[in-house]
C-alpha cells in the first residue's frame, strides 16, 4: 500500500541516515528494552513494539494529541515507523504495512548498519535488498503481511 502520510515527514532527515547504526542499537526511549524496537520517522525516536511494552503505539497516540491542527483535519500523530526486526514500514493511520519511495534512503542506511557484511547497496541483489525495493514501491509485487 502506498501511504499518503509519509510525505508529511519528507524529506526524511539526513540525520536518520547518518545515525542509522546508532539508532539501530538504541534501546526503547521509554523502558530501555532493546529486543524489538521501531524508529519513528517523524522525530527519530526509538520505541518498543506492541508485543514488548507498546511504547511505539503509545508514542503515536500521544503525538495525536499534539496534532489537532493537522492540515487535513485528521490528527495522525507520528504514525509512520520502521521495524528494526525486519525493516518493514508501518503506518498507524493507514493501519497497514506501507510502501513509499521516501523511506528508501533510511531503509538502505538501516540495512547497511544491520548487515555490515552484505554487498554495498548499489551492487546488492535478492534477499533484504529485494525487500527494500518492495517496501519502497520499486517493484510490482504488493507482498503481504500484517502488524
mmCIF file of N, CA and C in Angstrom:
data_model
loop_
_atom_site.group_PDB
_atom_site.id
_atom_site.type_symbol
_atom_site.label_atom_id
_atom_site.label_comp_id
_atom_site.label_asym_id
_atom_site.label_seq_id
_atom_site.Cartn_x
_atom_site.Cartn_y
_atom_site.Cartn_z
ATOM 1 N N UNK A 1 0.841 -1.180 0.000
ATOM 2 C CA UNK A 1 0.000 0.000 0.000
ATOM 3 C C UNK A 1 0.884 1.240 0.000
ATOM 4 N N UNK A 2 0.574 2.175 -0.858
ATOM 5 C CA UNK A 2 1.258 3.454 -0.865
ATOM 6 C C UNK A 2 0.589 4.334 0.184
ATOM 7 N N UNK A 3 1.369 5.018 0.979
ATOM 8 C CA UNK A 3 0.860 5.771 2.126
ATOM 9 C C UNK A 3 0.946 7.278 1.889
ATOM 10 N N UNK A 4 -0.150 8.004 2.101
ATOM 11 C CA UNK A 4 -0.110 9.453 1.947
ATOM 12 C C UNK A 4 0.537 10.164 3.132
ATOM 13 N N UNK A 5 0.762 9.465 4.234
ATOM 14 C CA UNK A 5 1.248 10.113 5.451
ATOM 15 C C UNK A 5 2.760 10.309 5.478
ATOM 16 N N UNK A 6 3.505 9.498 4.729
ATOM 17 C CA UNK A 6 4.964 9.612 4.717
ATOM 18 C C UNK A 6 5.383 10.980 4.203
ATOM 19 N N UNK A 7 4.683 11.489 3.209
ATOM 20 C CA UNK A 7 5.043 12.772 2.609
ATOM 21 C C UNK A 7 5.063 13.894 3.645
ATOM 22 N N UNK A 8 4.311 13.721 4.694
ATOM 23 C CA UNK A 8 4.262 14.722 5.757
ATOM 24 C C UNK A 8 5.624 14.865 6.432
ATOM 25 N N UNK A 9 6.414 13.805 6.413
ATOM 26 C CA UNK A 9 7.727 13.819 7.053
ATOM 27 C C UNK A 9 8.856 14.004 6.052
ATOM 28 N N UNK A 10 8.528 14.077 4.779
ATOM 29 C CA UNK A 10 9.550 14.164 3.736
ATOM 30 C C UNK A 10 10.083 15.594 3.641
ATOM 31 N N UNK A 11 11.329 15.785 3.286
ATOM 32 C CA UNK A 11 12.265 14.683 3.125
ATOM 33 C C UNK A 11 12.718 14.169 4.487
ATOM 34 N N UNK A 12 12.838 12.855 4.586
ATOM 35 C CA UNK A 12 13.295 12.268 5.840
ATOM 36 C C UNK A 12 14.713 12.751 6.104
ATOM 37 N N UNK A 13 14.959 13.139 7.312
ATOM 38 C CA UNK A 13 16.214 13.784 7.668
ATOM 39 C C UNK A 13 17.467 12.987 7.377
ATOM 40 N N UNK A 14 18.469 13.685 6.872
ATOM 41 C CA UNK A 14 19.778 13.067 6.697
ATOM 42 C C UNK A 14 20.321 12.595 8.035
ATOM 43 N N UNK A 15 19.854 13.221 9.111
ATOM 44 C CA UNK A 15 20.295 12.835 10.444
ATOM 45 C C UNK A 15 20.006 11.359 10.698
ATOM 46 N N UNK A 16 18.822 10.890 10.297
ATOM 47 C CA UNK A 16 18.472 9.481 10.494
ATOM 48 C C UNK A 16 19.367 8.576 9.653
ATOM 49 N N UNK A 17 19.676 9.015 8.447
ATOM 50 C CA UNK A 17 20.538 8.227 7.565
ATOM 51 C C UNK A 17 21.946 8.165 8.154
ATOM 52 N N UNK A 18 22.465 9.310 8.589
ATOM 53 C CA UNK A 18 23.820 9.369 9.143
ATOM 54 C C UNK A 18 23.938 8.625 10.469
ATOM 55 N N UNK A 19 22.869 8.578 11.238
ATOM 56 C CA UNK A 19 22.896 7.949 12.561
ATOM 57 C C UNK A 19 22.294 6.547 12.563
ATOM 58 N N UNK A 20 22.147 5.929 11.404
ATOM 59 C CA UNK A 20 21.462 4.632 11.304
ATOM 60 C C UNK A 20 22.046 3.586 12.244
ATOM 61 N N UNK A 21 23.355 3.468 12.284
ATOM 62 C CA UNK A 21 23.980 2.473 13.154
ATOM 63 C C UNK A 21 23.679 2.721 14.617
ATOM 64 N N UNK A 22 23.764 3.966 15.024
ATOM 65 C CA UNK A 22 23.460 4.349 16.410
ATOM 66 C C UNK A 22 21.991 4.109 16.731
ATOM 67 N N UNK A 23 21.114 4.493 15.819
ATOM 68 C CA UNK A 23 19.678 4.319 16.041
ATOM 69 C C UNK A 23 19.300 2.844 16.099
ATOM 70 N N UNK A 24 19.931 2.041 15.258
ATOM 71 C CA UNK A 24 19.620 0.615 15.187
ATOM 72 C C UNK A 24 19.914 -0.107 16.498
ATOM 73 N N UNK A 25 20.877 0.383 17.240
ATOM 74 C CA UNK A 25 21.233 -0.264 18.507
ATOM 75 C C UNK A 25 20.657 0.455 19.721
ATOM 76 N N UNK A 26 19.935 1.538 19.497
ATOM 77 C CA UNK A 26 19.365 2.301 20.616
ATOM 78 C C UNK A 26 18.232 1.519 21.282
ATOM 79 N N UNK A 27 18.167 1.569 22.604
ATOM 80 C CA UNK A 27 17.061 0.924 23.315
ATOM 81 C C UNK A 27 15.806 1.788 23.236
ATOM 82 N N UNK A 28 14.687 1.232 23.627
ATOM 83 C CA UNK A 28 13.437 1.982 23.696
ATOM 84 C C UNK A 28 13.649 3.215 24.571
ATOM 85 N N UNK A 29 13.193 4.355 24.091
ATOM 86 C CA UNK A 29 13.335 5.608 24.820
ATOM 87 C C UNK A 29 12.518 5.681 26.093
ATOM 88 N N UNK A 30 11.583 4.772 26.275
ATOM 89 C CA UNK A 30 10.739 4.767 27.471
ATOM 90 C C UNK A 30 11.160 3.724 28.490
ATOM 91 N N UNK A 31 11.405 2.489 28.049
ATOM 92 C CA UNK A 31 11.648 1.402 29.010
ATOM 93 C C UNK A 31 13.051 0.813 28.932
ATOM 94 N N UNK A 32 13.807 1.177 27.908
ATOM 95 C CA UNK A 32 15.166 0.670 27.784
ATOM 96 C C UNK A 32 15.289 -0.702 27.147
ATOM 97 N N UNK A 33 14.169 -1.312 26.755
ATOM 98 C CA UNK A 33 14.217 -2.625 26.116
ATOM 99 C C UNK A 33 14.897 -2.499 24.751
ATOM 100 N N UNK A 34 15.672 -3.494 24.394
ATOM 101 C CA UNK A 34 16.380 -3.456 23.113
ATOM 102 C C UNK A 34 16.015 -4.624 22.208
ATOM 103 N N UNK A 35 14.978 -5.375 22.554
ATOM 104 C CA UNK A 35 14.700 -6.607 21.822
ATOM 105 C C UNK A 35 13.934 -6.429 20.516
ATOM 106 N N UNK A 36 12.995 -5.530 20.461
ATOM 107 C CA UNK A 36 12.168 -5.385 19.253
ATOM 108 C C UNK A 36 11.684 -3.941 19.159
ATOM 109 N N UNK A 37 12.515 -3.095 18.560
ATOM 110 C CA UNK A 37 12.212 -1.669 18.532
ATOM 111 C C UNK A 37 11.861 -1.152 17.145
ATOM 112 N N UNK A 38 11.269 0.028 17.144
ATOM 113 C CA UNK A 38 10.828 0.714 15.936
ATOM 114 C C UNK A 38 11.380 2.135 15.946
ATOM 115 N N UNK A 39 11.658 2.662 14.764
ATOM 116 C CA UNK A 39 12.141 4.027 14.588
ATOM 117 C C UNK A 39 10.996 4.896 14.094
ATOM 118 N N UNK A 40 10.676 5.953 14.828
ATOM 119 C CA UNK A 40 9.652 6.905 14.401
ATOM 120 C C UNK A 40 10.253 7.789 13.316
ATOM 121 N N UNK A 41 9.623 7.835 12.149
ATOM 122 C CA UNK A 41 10.159 8.626 11.048
ATOM 123 C C UNK A 41 9.853 10.108 11.183
ATOM 124 N N UNK A 42 8.984 10.477 12.104
ATOM 125 C CA UNK A 42 8.683 11.888 12.310
ATOM 126 C C UNK A 42 9.739 12.562 13.173
ATOM 127 N N UNK A 43 10.152 11.891 14.251
ATOM 128 C CA UNK A 43 11.047 12.536 15.216
ATOM 129 C C UNK A 43 12.355 11.797 15.443
ATOM 130 N N UNK A 44 12.475 10.579 14.924
ATOM 131 C CA UNK A 44 13.687 9.800 15.138
ATOM 132 C C UNK A 44 13.737 9.088 16.477
ATOM 133 N N UNK A 45 12.621 9.101 17.199
ATOM 134 C CA UNK A 45 12.563 8.395 18.474
ATOM 135 C C UNK A 45 12.542 6.893 18.270
ATOM 136 N N UNK A 46 13.085 6.164 19.232
ATOM 137 C CA UNK A 46 13.114 4.704 19.186
ATOM 138 C C UNK A 46 12.238 4.186 20.318
ATOM 139 N N UNK A 47 11.265 3.336 19.958
ATOM 140 C CA UNK A 47 10.307 2.822 20.939
ATOM 141 C C UNK A 47 10.056 1.342 20.683
ATOM 142 N N UNK A 48 9.694 0.623 21.740
ATOM 143 C CA UNK A 48 9.497 -0.821 21.634
ATOM 144 C C UNK A 48 8.158 -1.179 20.987
ATOM 145 N N UNK A 49 8.100 -2.414 20.513
ATOM 146 C CA UNK A 49 6.953 -2.943 19.774
ATOM 147 C C UNK A 49 5.746 -3.192 20.673
ATOM 148 N N UNK A 50 4.616 -3.375 20.019
ATOM 149 C CA UNK A 50 3.369 -3.650 20.749
ATOM 150 C C UNK A 50 3.434 -4.951 21.538
ATOM 151 N N UNK A 51 4.298 -5.865 21.133
ATOM 152 C CA UNK A 51 4.410 -7.138 21.839
ATOM 153 C C UNK A 51 5.442 -7.095 22.961
ATOM 154 N N UNK A 52 6.069 -5.957 23.154
ATOM 155 C CA UNK A 52 7.002 -5.777 24.267
ATOM 156 C C UNK A 52 6.265 -4.949 25.319
ATOM 157 N N UNK A 53 6.357 -3.616 25.232
ATOM 158 C CA UNK A 53 5.642 -2.743 26.171
ATOM 159 C C UNK A 53 4.783 -1.688 25.478
ATOM 160 N N UNK A 54 4.612 -1.816 24.156
ATOM 161 C CA UNK A 54 3.730 -0.954 23.360
ATOM 162 C C UNK A 54 4.111 0.525 23.357
ATOM 163 N N UNK A 55 5.387 0.851 23.533
ATOM 164 C CA UNK A 55 5.747 2.261 23.595
ATOM 165 C C UNK A 55 5.676 2.972 22.242
ATOM 166 N N UNK A 56 5.843 2.266 21.109
ATOM 167 C CA UNK A 56 5.652 2.929 19.816
ATOM 168 C C UNK A 56 4.177 3.248 19.613
ATOM 169 N N UNK A 57 3.310 2.331 20.002
ATOM 170 C CA UNK A 57 1.864 2.586 19.924
ATOM 171 C C UNK A 57 1.519 3.800 20.784
ATOM 172 N N UNK A 58 2.044 3.833 22.011
ATOM 173 C CA UNK A 58 1.775 4.945 22.927
ATOM 174 C C UNK A 58 2.317 6.257 22.365
ATOM 175 N N UNK A 59 3.489 6.209 21.726
ATOM 176 C CA UNK A 59 4.076 7.409 21.121
ATOM 177 C C UNK A 59 3.150 7.958 20.036
ATOM 178 N N UNK A 60 2.631 7.076 19.200
ATOM 179 C CA UNK A 60 1.694 7.514 18.167
ATOM 180 C C UNK A 60 0.460 8.153 18.788
ATOM 181 N N UNK A 61 -0.108 7.519 19.785
ATOM 182 C CA UNK A 61 -1.313 8.052 20.439
ATOM 183 C C UNK A 61 -1.037 9.397 21.101
ATOM 184 N N UNK A 62 0.081 9.512 21.795
ATOM 185 C CA UNK A 62 0.431 10.749 22.482
ATOM 186 C C UNK A 62 0.624 11.892 21.495
ATOM 187 N N UNK A 63 1.278 11.614 20.370
ATOM 188 C CA UNK A 63 1.533 12.675 19.395
ATOM 189 C C UNK A 63 0.274 13.070 18.634
ATOM 190 N N UNK A 64 -0.741 12.226 18.633
ATOM 191 C CA UNK A 64 -2.022 12.620 18.025
ATOM 192 C C UNK A 64 -2.615 13.809 18.768
ATOM 193 N N UNK A 65 -2.418 13.858 20.080
ATOM 194 C CA UNK A 65 -2.956 14.957 20.882
ATOM 195 C C UNK A 65 -2.319 16.285 20.503
ATOM 196 N N UNK A 66 -1.073 16.245 20.045
ATOM 197 C CA UNK A 66 -0.375 17.459 19.625
ATOM 198 C C UNK A 66 -0.648 17.794 18.165
ATOM 199 N N UNK A 67 -1.460 16.991 17.512
ATOM 200 C CA UNK A 67 -1.678 17.090 16.072
ATOM 201 C C UNK A 67 -3.111 17.514 15.739
ATOM 202 N N UNK A 68 -3.777 18.157 16.673
ATOM 203 C CA UNK A 68 -5.184 18.513 16.467
ATOM 204 C C UNK A 68 -5.384 19.520 15.334
ATOM 205 N N UNK A 69 -4.344 20.264 14.980
ATOM 206 C CA UNK A 69 -4.470 21.227 13.887
ATOM 207 C C UNK A 69 -3.856 20.684 12.593
ATOM 208 N N UNK A 70 -3.964 19.375 12.387
ATOM 209 C CA UNK A 70 -3.436 18.733 11.178
ATOM 210 C C UNK A 70 -4.036 19.386 9.937
ATOM 211 N N UNK A 71 -3.251 19.494 8.865
ATOM 212 C CA UNK A 71 -3.717 20.167 7.650
ATOM 213 C C UNK A 71 -5.025 19.614 7.094
ATOM 214 N N UNK A 72 -5.214 18.302 7.173
ATOM 215 C CA UNK A 72 -6.433 17.713 6.631
ATOM 216 C C UNK A 72 -7.512 17.543 7.697
ATOM 217 N N UNK A 73 -7.244 18.037 8.906
ATOM 218 C CA UNK A 73 -8.227 17.942 9.980
ATOM 219 C C UNK A 73 -8.251 16.608 10.695
ATOM 220 N N UNK A 74 -7.409 15.675 10.262
ATOM 221 C CA UNK A 74 -7.366 14.352 10.880
ATOM 222 C C UNK A 74 -6.025 14.195 11.602
ATOM 223 N N UNK A 75 -6.036 14.206 12.933
ATOM 224 C CA UNK A 75 -4.773 14.055 13.655
ATOM 225 C C UNK A 75 -4.226 12.635 13.533
ATOM 226 N N UNK A 76 -3.044 12.511 12.965
ATOM 227 C CA UNK A 76 -2.425 11.194 12.792
ATOM 228 C C UNK A 76 -1.220 11.007 13.698
ATOM 229 N N UNK A 77 -0.724 12.093 14.283
ATOM 230 C CA UNK A 77 0.451 11.988 15.136
ATOM 231 C C UNK A 77 1.651 11.495 14.359
ATOM 232 N N UNK A 78 2.600 10.941 15.076
ATOM 233 C CA UNK A 78 3.785 10.351 14.452
ATOM 234 C C UNK A 78 3.423 8.922 14.076
ATOM 235 N N UNK A 79 2.863 8.764 12.889
ATOM 236 C CA UNK A 79 2.215 7.495 12.534
ATOM 237 C C UNK A 79 3.057 6.533 11.706
ATOM 238 N N UNK A 80 4.198 6.960 11.177
ATOM 239 C CA UNK A 80 4.988 6.092 10.302
ATOM 240 C C UNK A 80 6.292 5.693 10.999
ATOM 241 N N UNK A 81 6.560 4.385 11.004
ATOM 242 C CA UNK A 81 7.748 3.883 11.702
ATOM 243 C C UNK A 81 8.328 2.671 10.977
ATOM 244 N N UNK A 82 9.596 2.389 11.284
ATOM 245 C CA UNK A 82 10.306 1.259 10.677
ATOM 246 C C UNK A 82 10.694 0.268 11.764
ATOM 247 N N UNK A 83 10.403 -1.002 11.511
ATOM 248 C CA UNK A 83 10.775 -2.078 12.430
ATOM 249 C C UNK A 83 12.249 -2.412 12.280
ATOM 250 N N UNK A 84 12.949 -2.518 13.399
ATOM 251 C CA UNK A 84 14.341 -2.944 13.355
ATOM 252 C C UNK A 84 14.444 -4.447 13.146
ATOM 253 N N UNK A 85 13.382 -5.182 13.429
ATOM 254 C CA UNK A 85 13.420 -6.638 13.268
ATOM 255 C C UNK A 85 13.535 -7.042 11.810
ATOM 256 N N UNK A 86 12.673 -6.470 10.961
ATOM 257 C CA UNK A 86 12.660 -6.885 9.556
ATOM 258 C C UNK A 86 12.698 -5.722 8.567
ATOM 259 N N UNK A 87 12.904 -4.510 9.068
ATOM 260 C CA UNK A 87 12.970 -3.298 8.247
ATOM 261 C C UNK A 87 11.683 -3.050 7.463
ATOM 262 N N UNK A 88 10.566 -3.496 8.020
ATOM 263 C CA UNK A 88 9.275 -3.188 7.408
ATOM 264 C C UNK A 88 8.843 -1.792 7.856
ATOM 265 N N UNK A 89 7.963 -1.176 7.075
ATOM 266 C CA UNK A 89 7.480 0.169 7.374
ATOM 267 C C UNK A 89 5.989 0.079 7.675
ATOM 268 N N UNK A 90 5.577 0.635 8.809
ATOM 269 C CA UNK A 90 4.189 0.572 9.264
ATOM 270 C C UNK A 90 3.635 1.980 9.402
ATOM 271 N N UNK A 91 2.372 2.152 9.020
ATOM 272 C CA UNK A 91 1.672 3.417 9.246
ATOM 273 C C UNK A 91 0.466 3.142 10.129
ATOM 274 N N UNK A 92 0.438 3.774 11.301
ATOM 275 C CA UNK A 92 -0.697 3.603 12.206
ATOM 276 C C UNK A 92 -1.967 4.209 11.620
ATOM 277 N N UNK A 93 -1.853 5.318 10.894
ATOM 278 C CA UNK A 93 -3.035 5.953 10.308
ATOM 279 C C UNK A 93 -3.654 5.078 9.217
ATOM 280 N N UNK A 94 -2.815 4.419 8.424
ATOM 281 C CA UNK A 94 -3.303 3.506 7.381
ATOM 282 C C UNK A 94 -3.627 2.131 7.960
ATOM 283 N N UNK A 95 -3.116 1.845 9.156
ATOM 284 C CA UNK A 95 -3.247 0.542 9.813
ATOM 285 C C UNK A 95 -2.738 -0.568 8.894
ATOM 286 N N UNK A 96 -1.542 -0.315 8.333
ATOM 287 C CA UNK A 96 -1.017 -1.244 7.342
ATOM 288 C C UNK A 96 0.492 -1.080 7.178
ATOM 289 N N UNK A 97 1.126 -2.165 6.712
ATOM 290 C CA UNK A 97 2.485 -2.034 6.212
ATOM 291 C C UNK A 97 2.379 -1.228 4.936
ATOM 292 N N UNK A 98 3.373 -0.402 4.672
ATOM 293 C CA UNK A 98 3.280 0.513 3.539
ATOM 294 C C UNK A 98 4.520 0.450 2.657
ATOM 295 N N UNK A 99 4.371 1.050 1.476
ATOM 296 C CA UNK A 99 5.468 1.239 0.533
ATOM 297 C C UNK A 99 5.532 2.724 0.224
ATOM 298 N N UNK A 100 6.725 3.273 0.198
ATOM 299 C CA UNK A 100 6.873 4.667 -0.214
ATOM 300 C C UNK A 100 8.331 4.944 -0.543
ATOM 301 N N UNK A 101 8.565 5.547 -1.673
ATOM 302 C CA UNK A 101 9.919 5.857 -2.121
ATOM 303 C C UNK A 101 10.672 6.715 -1.098
ATOM 304 N N UNK A 102 9.972 7.586 -0.381
ATOM 305 C CA UNK A 102 10.636 8.475 0.570
ATOM 306 C C UNK A 102 11.277 7.743 1.745
ATOM 307 N N UNK A 103 10.972 6.466 1.925
ATOM 308 C CA UNK A 103 11.595 5.703 3.011
ATOM 309 C C UNK A 103 12.881 5.006 2.561
ATOM 310 N N UNK A 104 13.166 5.038 1.281
ATOM 311 C CA UNK A 104 14.280 4.265 0.714
ATOM 312 C C UNK A 104 15.634 4.567 1.358
ATOM 313 N N UNK A 105 16.019 5.831 1.469
ATOM 314 C CA UNK A 105 17.345 6.176 1.995
ATOM 315 C C UNK A 105 17.520 5.705 3.432
ATOM 316 N N UNK A 106 16.493 5.883 4.247
ATOM 317 C CA UNK A 106 16.578 5.436 5.639
ATOM 318 C C UNK A 106 16.652 3.912 5.688
ATOM 319 N N UNK A 107 15.833 3.233 4.879
ATOM 320 C CA UNK A 107 15.873 1.768 4.852
ATOM 321 C C UNK A 107 17.239 1.249 4.406
ATOM 322 N N UNK A 108 17.812 1.864 3.389
ATOM 323 C CA UNK A 108 19.132 1.437 2.918
ATOM 324 C C UNK A 108 20.195 1.644 3.996
ATOM 325 N N UNK A 109 20.123 2.769 4.696
ATOM 326 C CA UNK A 109 21.095 3.045 5.763
ATOM 327 C C UNK A 109 20.933 2.055 6.911
ATOM 328 N N UNK A 110 19.693 1.760 7.291
ATOM 329 C CA UNK A 110 19.455 0.785 8.356
ATOM 330 C C UNK A 110 19.907 -0.608 7.924
ATOM 331 N N UNK A 111 19.646 -0.951 6.660
ATOM 332 C CA UNK A 111 20.084 -2.250 6.137
ATOM 333 C C UNK A 111 21.601 -2.366 6.211
ATOM 334 N N UNK A 112 22.311 -1.324 5.792
ATOM 335 C CA UNK A 112 23.775 -1.341 5.827
ATOM 336 C C UNK A 112 24.290 -1.467 7.260
ATOM 337 N N UNK A 113 23.609 -0.816 8.207
ATOM 338 C CA UNK A 113 24.023 -0.899 9.613
ATOM 339 C C UNK A 113 23.713 -2.273 10.204
ATOM 340 N N UNK A 114 22.591 -2.842 9.803
ATOM 341 C CA UNK A 114 22.178 -4.139 10.343
ATOM 342 C C UNK A 114 22.987 -5.287 9.742
ATOM 343 N N UNK A 115 23.326 -5.155 8.468
ATOM 344 C CA UNK A 115 24.058 -6.203 7.756
ATOM 345 C C UNK A 115 25.345 -5.620 7.167
ATOM 346 N N UNK A 116 26.330 -5.293 8.006
ATOM 347 C CA UNK A 116 27.538 -4.620 7.508
ATOM 348 C C UNK A 116 28.363 -5.456 6.534
ATOM 349 N N UNK A 117 28.209 -6.771 6.562
ATOM 350 C CA UNK A 117 28.979 -7.630 5.664
ATOM 351 C C UNK A 117 28.270 -7.895 4.341
ATOM 352 N N UNK A 118 27.071 -7.366 4.184
ATOM 353 C CA UNK A 118 26.315 -7.558 2.941
ATOM 354 C C UNK A 118 26.936 -6.711 1.840
ATOM 355 N N UNK A 119 26.589 -7.040 0.615
ATOM 356 C CA UNK A 119 27.091 -6.284 -0.533
ATOM 357 C C UNK A 119 26.644 -4.835 -0.421
ATOM 358 N N UNK A 120 27.437 -3.898 -0.937
ATOM 359 C CA UNK A 120 27.039 -2.492 -0.928
ATOM 360 C C UNK A 120 25.692 -2.310 -1.611
ATOM 361 N N UNK A 121 24.964 -1.293 -1.190
ATOM 362 C CA UNK A 121 23.608 -1.060 -1.688
ATOM 363 C C UNK A 121 23.546 -1.027 -3.208
ATOM 364 N N UNK A 122 24.535 -0.437 -3.853
ATOM 365 C CA UNK A 122 24.498 -0.337 -5.300
ATOM 366 C C UNK A 122 24.648 -1.667 -6.006
ATOM 367 N N UNK A 123 25.284 -2.648 -5.350
ATOM 368 C CA UNK A 123 25.529 -3.912 -6.013
ATOM 369 C C UNK A 123 24.763 -5.070 -5.420
ATOM 370 N N UNK A 124 23.917 -4.801 -4.479
ATOM 371 C CA UNK A 124 23.193 -5.884 -3.810
ATOM 372 C C UNK A 124 22.045 -6.370 -4.665
ATOM 373 N N UNK A 125 21.737 -7.629 -4.477
ATOM 374 C CA UNK A 125 20.576 -8.175 -5.169
ATOM 375 C C UNK A 125 19.943 -9.224 -4.291
ATOM 376 N N UNK A 126 18.679 -9.482 -4.527
ATOM 377 C CA UNK A 126 17.962 -10.510 -3.787
ATOM 378 C C UNK A 126 17.794 -10.172 -2.322
ATOM 379 N N UNK A 127 17.264 -11.117 -1.563
ATOM 380 C CA UNK A 127 17.138 -11.020 -0.117
ATOM 381 C C UNK A 127 16.579 -9.717 0.402
ATOM 382 N N UNK A 128 17.312 -9.138 1.341
ATOM 383 C CA UNK A 128 16.844 -7.929 2.006
ATOM 384 C C UNK A 128 16.730 -6.758 1.043
ATOM 385 N N UNK A 129 17.614 -6.676 0.057
ATOM 386 C CA UNK A 129 17.528 -5.568 -0.891
ATOM 387 C C UNK A 129 16.256 -5.665 -1.718
ATOM 388 N N UNK A 130 15.828 -6.875 -2.038
ATOM 389 C CA UNK A 130 14.551 -7.039 -2.725
ATOM 390 C C UNK A 130 13.416 -6.585 -1.826
ATOM 391 N N UNK A 131 13.555 -6.871 -0.535
ATOM 392 C CA UNK A 131 12.532 -6.436 0.415
ATOM 393 C C UNK A 131 12.478 -4.920 0.490
ATOM 394 N N UNK A 132 13.634 -4.261 0.437
ATOM 395 C CA UNK A 132 13.646 -2.796 0.452
ATOM 396 C C UNK A 132 13.028 -2.259 -0.824
ATOM 397 N N UNK A 133 13.349 -2.867 -1.960
ATOM 398 C CA UNK A 133 12.727 -2.440 -3.211
ATOM 399 C C UNK A 133 11.220 -2.590 -3.120
ATOM 400 N N UNK A 134 10.776 -3.694 -2.540
ATOM 401 C CA UNK A 134 9.339 -3.908 -2.371
ATOM 402 C C UNK A 134 8.749 -2.884 -1.410
ATOM 403 N N UNK A 135 9.440 -2.615 -0.313
ATOM 404 C CA UNK A 135 8.929 -1.696 0.707
ATOM 405 C C UNK A 135 8.857 -0.266 0.221
ATOM 406 N N UNK A 136 9.645 0.062 -0.788
ATOM 407 C CA UNK A 136 9.628 1.428 -1.290
ATOM 408 C C UNK A 136 8.870 1.553 -2.600
ATOM 409 N N UNK A 137 8.243 0.459 -3.028
ATOM 410 C CA UNK A 137 7.429 0.517 -4.233
ATOM 411 C C UNK A 137 8.221 0.419 -5.511
ATOM 412 N N UNK A 138 9.453 -0.092 -5.445
ATOM 413 C CA UNK A 138 10.278 -0.204 -6.641
ATOM 414 C C UNK A 138 9.989 -1.441 -7.468
ATOM 415 N N UNK A 139 8.977 -2.222 -7.065
ATOM 416 C CA UNK A 139 8.588 -3.374 -7.872
ATOM 417 C C UNK A 139 7.072 -3.435 -7.927
ATOM 418 N N UNK A 140 6.548 -4.424 -8.591
ATOM 419 C CA UNK A 140 5.103 -4.523 -8.769
ATOM 420 C C UNK A 140 4.443 -5.471 -7.789
ATOM 421 N N UNK A 141 5.217 -6.172 -6.967
ATOM 422 C CA UNK A 141 4.675 -7.137 -6.018
ATOM 423 C C UNK A 141 4.241 -6.435 -4.747
ATOM 424 N N UNK A 142 2.986 -6.603 -4.366
ATOM 425 C CA UNK A 142 2.476 -5.955 -3.167
ATOM 426 C C UNK A 142 2.878 -6.677 -1.897
ATOM 427 N N UNK A 143 3.490 -7.843 -2.017
ATOM 428 C CA UNK A 143 3.951 -8.551 -0.829
ATOM 429 C C UNK A 143 2.801 -8.982 0.033
ATOM 430 N N UNK A 144 2.958 -8.881 1.312
ATOM 431 C CA UNK A 144 1.896 -9.264 2.227
ATOM 432 C C UNK A 144 2.366 -9.072 3.637
ATOM 433 N N UNK A 145 1.528 -9.462 4.556
ATOM 434 C CA UNK A 145 1.912 -9.354 5.954
ATOM 435 C C UNK A 145 0.903 -8.557 6.727
ATOM 436 N N UNK A 146 1.181 -8.389 7.963
ATOM 437 C CA UNK A 146 0.299 -7.614 8.820
ATOM 438 C C UNK A 146 0.983 -7.311 10.114
ATOM 439 N N UNK A 147 0.493 -6.310 10.819
ATOM 440 C CA UNK A 147 1.191 -5.917 12.014
ATOM 441 C C UNK A 147 0.291 -5.801 13.131
#
